[in-house]
mmCIF file with all atom_site columns, C-alpha atoms in Angstrom:
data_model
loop_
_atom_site.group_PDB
_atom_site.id
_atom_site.type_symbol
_atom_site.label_atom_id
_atom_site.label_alt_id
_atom_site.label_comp_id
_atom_site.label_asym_id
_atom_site.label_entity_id
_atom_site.label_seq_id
_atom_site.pdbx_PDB_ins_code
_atom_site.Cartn_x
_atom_site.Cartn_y
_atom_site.Cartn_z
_atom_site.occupancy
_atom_site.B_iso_or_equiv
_atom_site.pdbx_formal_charge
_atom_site.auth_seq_id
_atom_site.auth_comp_id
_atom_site.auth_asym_id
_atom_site.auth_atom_id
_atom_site.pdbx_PDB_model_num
ATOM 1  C CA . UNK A 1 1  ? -37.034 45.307 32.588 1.00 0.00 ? 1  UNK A CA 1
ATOM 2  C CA . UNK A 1 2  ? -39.475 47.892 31.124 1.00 0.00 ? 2  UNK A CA 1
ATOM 3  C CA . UNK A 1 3  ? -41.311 50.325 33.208 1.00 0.00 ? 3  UNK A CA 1
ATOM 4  C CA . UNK A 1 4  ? -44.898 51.213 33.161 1.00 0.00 ? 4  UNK A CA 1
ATOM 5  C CA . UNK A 1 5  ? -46.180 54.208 31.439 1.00 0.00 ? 5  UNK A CA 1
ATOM 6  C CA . UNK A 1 6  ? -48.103 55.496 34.780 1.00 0.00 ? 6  UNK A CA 1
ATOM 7  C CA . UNK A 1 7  ? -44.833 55.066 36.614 1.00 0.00 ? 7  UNK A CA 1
ATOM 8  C CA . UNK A 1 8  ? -43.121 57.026 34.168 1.00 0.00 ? 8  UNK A CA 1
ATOM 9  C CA . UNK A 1 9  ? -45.716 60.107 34.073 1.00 0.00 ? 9  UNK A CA 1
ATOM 10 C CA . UNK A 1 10 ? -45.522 60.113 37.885 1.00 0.00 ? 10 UNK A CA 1
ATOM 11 C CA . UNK A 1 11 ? -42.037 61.076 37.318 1.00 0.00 ? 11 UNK A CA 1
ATOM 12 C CA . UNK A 1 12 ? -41.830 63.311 34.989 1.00 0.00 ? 12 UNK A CA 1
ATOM 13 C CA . UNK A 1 13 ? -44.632 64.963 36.236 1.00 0.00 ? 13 UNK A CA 1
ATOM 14 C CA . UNK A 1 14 ? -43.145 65.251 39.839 1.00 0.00 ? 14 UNK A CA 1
ATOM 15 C CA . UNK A 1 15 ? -40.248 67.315 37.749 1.00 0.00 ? 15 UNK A CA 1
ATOM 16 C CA . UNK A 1 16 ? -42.571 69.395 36.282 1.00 0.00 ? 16 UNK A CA 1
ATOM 17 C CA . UNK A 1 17 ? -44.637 69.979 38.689 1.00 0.00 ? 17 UNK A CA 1
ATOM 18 C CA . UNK A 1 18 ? -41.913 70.429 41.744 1.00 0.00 ? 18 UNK A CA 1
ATOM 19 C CA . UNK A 1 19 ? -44.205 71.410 44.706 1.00 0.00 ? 19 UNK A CA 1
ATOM 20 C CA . UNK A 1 20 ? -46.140 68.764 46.403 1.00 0.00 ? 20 UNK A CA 1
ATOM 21 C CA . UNK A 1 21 ? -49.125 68.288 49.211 1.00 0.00 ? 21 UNK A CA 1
ATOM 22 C CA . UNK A 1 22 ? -49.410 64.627 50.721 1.00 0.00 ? 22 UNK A CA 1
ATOM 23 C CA . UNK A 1 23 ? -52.969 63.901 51.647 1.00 0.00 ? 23 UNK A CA 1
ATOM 24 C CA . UNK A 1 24 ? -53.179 59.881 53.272 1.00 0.00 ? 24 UNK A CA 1
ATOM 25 C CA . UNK A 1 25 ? -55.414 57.916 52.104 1.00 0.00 ? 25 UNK A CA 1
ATOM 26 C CA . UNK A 1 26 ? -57.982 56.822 54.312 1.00 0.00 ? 26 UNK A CA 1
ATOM 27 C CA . UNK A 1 27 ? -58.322 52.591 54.213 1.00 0.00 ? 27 UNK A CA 1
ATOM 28 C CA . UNK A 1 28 ? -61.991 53.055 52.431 1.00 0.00 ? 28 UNK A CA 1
ATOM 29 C CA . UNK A 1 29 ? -60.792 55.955 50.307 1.00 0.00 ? 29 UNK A CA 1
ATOM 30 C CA . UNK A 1 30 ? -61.575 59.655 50.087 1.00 0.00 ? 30 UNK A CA 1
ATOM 31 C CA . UNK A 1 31 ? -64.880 59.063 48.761 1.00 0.00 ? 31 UNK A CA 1
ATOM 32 C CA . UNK A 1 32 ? -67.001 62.297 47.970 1.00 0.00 ? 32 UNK A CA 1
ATOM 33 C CA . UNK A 1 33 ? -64.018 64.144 49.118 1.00 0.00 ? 33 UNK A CA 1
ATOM 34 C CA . UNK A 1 34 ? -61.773 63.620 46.191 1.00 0.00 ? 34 UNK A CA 1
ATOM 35 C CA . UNK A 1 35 ? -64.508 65.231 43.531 1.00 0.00 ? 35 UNK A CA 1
ATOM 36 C CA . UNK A 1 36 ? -64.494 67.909 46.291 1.00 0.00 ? 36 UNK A CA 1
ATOM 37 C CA . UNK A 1 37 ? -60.695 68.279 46.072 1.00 0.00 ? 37 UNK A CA 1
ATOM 38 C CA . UNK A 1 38 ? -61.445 67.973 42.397 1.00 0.00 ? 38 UNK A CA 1
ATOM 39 C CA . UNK A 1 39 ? -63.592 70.672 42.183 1.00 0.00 ? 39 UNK A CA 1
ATOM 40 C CA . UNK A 1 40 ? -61.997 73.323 44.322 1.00 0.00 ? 40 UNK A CA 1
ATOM 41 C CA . UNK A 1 41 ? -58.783 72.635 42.505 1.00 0.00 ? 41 UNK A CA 1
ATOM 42 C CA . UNK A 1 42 ? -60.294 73.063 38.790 1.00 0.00 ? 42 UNK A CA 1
ATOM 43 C CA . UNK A 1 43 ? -61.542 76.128 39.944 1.00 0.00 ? 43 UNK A CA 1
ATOM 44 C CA . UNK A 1 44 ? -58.898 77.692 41.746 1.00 0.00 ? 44 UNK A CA 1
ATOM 45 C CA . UNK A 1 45 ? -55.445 76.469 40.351 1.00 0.00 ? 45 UNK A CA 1
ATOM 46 C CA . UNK A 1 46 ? -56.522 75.100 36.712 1.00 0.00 ? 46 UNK A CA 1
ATOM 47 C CA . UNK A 1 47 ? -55.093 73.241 34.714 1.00 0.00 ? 47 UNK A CA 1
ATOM 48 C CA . UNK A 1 48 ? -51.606 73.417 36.817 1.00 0.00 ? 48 UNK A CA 1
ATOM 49 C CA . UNK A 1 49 ? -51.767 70.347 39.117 1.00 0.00 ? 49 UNK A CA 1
ATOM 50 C CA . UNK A 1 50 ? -51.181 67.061 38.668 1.00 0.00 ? 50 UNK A CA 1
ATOM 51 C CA . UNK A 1 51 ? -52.230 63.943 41.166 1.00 0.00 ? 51 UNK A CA 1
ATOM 52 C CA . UNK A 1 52 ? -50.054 60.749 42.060 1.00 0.00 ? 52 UNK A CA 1
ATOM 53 C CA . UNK A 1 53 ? -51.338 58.249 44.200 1.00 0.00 ? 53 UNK A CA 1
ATOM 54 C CA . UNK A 1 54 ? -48.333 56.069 46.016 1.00 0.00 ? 54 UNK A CA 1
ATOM 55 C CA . UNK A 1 55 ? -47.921 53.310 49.123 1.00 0.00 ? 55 UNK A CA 1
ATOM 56 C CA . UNK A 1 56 ? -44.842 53.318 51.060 1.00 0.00 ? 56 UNK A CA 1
ATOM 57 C CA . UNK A 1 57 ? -44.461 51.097 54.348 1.00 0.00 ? 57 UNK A CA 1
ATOM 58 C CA . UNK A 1 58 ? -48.093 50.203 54.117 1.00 0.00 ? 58 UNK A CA 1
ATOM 59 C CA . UNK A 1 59 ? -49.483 53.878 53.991 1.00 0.00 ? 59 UNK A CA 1
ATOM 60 C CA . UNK A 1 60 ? -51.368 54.945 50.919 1.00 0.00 ? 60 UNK A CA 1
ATOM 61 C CA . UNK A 1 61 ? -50.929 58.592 49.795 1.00 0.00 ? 61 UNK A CA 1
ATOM 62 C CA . UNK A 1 62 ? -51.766 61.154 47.024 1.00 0.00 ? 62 UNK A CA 1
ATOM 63 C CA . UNK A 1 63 ? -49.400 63.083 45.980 1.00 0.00 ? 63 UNK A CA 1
ATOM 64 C CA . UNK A 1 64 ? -50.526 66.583 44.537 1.00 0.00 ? 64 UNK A CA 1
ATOM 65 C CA . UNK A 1 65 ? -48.554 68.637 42.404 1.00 0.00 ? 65 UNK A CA 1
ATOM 66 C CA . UNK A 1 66 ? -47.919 72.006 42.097 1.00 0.00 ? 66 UNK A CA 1
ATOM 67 C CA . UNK A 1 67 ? -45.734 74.203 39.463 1.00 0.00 ? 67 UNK A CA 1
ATOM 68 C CA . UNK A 1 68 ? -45.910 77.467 42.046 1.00 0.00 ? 68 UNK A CA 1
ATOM 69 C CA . UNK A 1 69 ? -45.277 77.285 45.351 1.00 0.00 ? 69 UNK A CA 1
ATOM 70 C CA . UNK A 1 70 ? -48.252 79.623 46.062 1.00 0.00 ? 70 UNK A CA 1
ATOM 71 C CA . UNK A 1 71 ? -50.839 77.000 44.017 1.00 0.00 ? 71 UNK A CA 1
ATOM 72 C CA . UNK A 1 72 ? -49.260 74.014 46.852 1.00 0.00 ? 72 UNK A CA 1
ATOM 73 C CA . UNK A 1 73 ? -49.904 76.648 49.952 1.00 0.00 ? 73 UNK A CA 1
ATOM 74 C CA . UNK A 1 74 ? -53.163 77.869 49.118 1.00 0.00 ? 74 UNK A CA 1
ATOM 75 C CA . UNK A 1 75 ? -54.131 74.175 48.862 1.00 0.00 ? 75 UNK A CA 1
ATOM 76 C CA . UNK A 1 76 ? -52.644 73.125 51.699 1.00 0.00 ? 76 UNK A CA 1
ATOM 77 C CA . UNK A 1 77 ? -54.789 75.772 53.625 1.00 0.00 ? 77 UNK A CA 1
ATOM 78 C CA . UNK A 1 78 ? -57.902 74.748 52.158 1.00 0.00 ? 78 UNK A CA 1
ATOM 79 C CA . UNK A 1 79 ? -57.394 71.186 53.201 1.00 0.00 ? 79 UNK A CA 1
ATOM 80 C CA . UNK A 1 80 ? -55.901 72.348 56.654 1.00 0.00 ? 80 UNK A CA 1
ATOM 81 C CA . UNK A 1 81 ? -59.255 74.631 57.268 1.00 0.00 ? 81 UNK A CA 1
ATOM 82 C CA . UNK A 1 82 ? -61.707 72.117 56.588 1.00 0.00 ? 82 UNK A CA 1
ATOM 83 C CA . UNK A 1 83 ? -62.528 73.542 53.549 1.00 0.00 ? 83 UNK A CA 1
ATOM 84 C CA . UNK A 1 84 ? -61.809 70.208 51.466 1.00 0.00 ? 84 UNK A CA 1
ATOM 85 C CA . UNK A 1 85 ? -63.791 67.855 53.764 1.00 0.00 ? 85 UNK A CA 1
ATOM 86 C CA . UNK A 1 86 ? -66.492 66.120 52.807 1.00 0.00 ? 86 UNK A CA 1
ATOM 87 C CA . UNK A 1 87 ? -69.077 66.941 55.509 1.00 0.00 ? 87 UNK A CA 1
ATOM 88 C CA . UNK A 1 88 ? -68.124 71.090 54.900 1.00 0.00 ? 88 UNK A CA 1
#
């Protein structure tokens, strides 16, 4: 049985790209948010992040990617402060 080409990205690029944030997935999407997201990551990691989108047990998740530790934390803390949010 073949596999897709997506499913096979998501892998290699989880290798790659070895530190990950998990943001859920709201049931109506992130909307606005995710050119937010977008945006603050373009302009503050670059080009080194990737973006995986997954559902396990019923939960939808994206998956970001990170090759430095450091990219994945200073994310994190812009999505923990509210800086990532849509209404901010």
């Amino acid at each position: 049985m073949g596999r897709y080409k997506s499913v096979l990205m998501a892998e290699k690029d989880a290798r790659d790209f070895p530190h990950h944030v998990e943001l859920p997935i709201p049931p109506f999407g992130l909307g606005k948010r995710l050119d937010i997201i977008a945006a603050w990551l373009n302009t503050n990691i670059g080009p080194e992040w990737r973006s995986h989108s997954h559902l396990e047990k019923g939960e939808h998740t994206a998956s970001y990617m990170f090759r430095s530790v450091q990219d994945a934390a200073e994310f994190r803390q812009a999505l923990e402060s509210g800086q990532l949010d849509a209404a901010a």
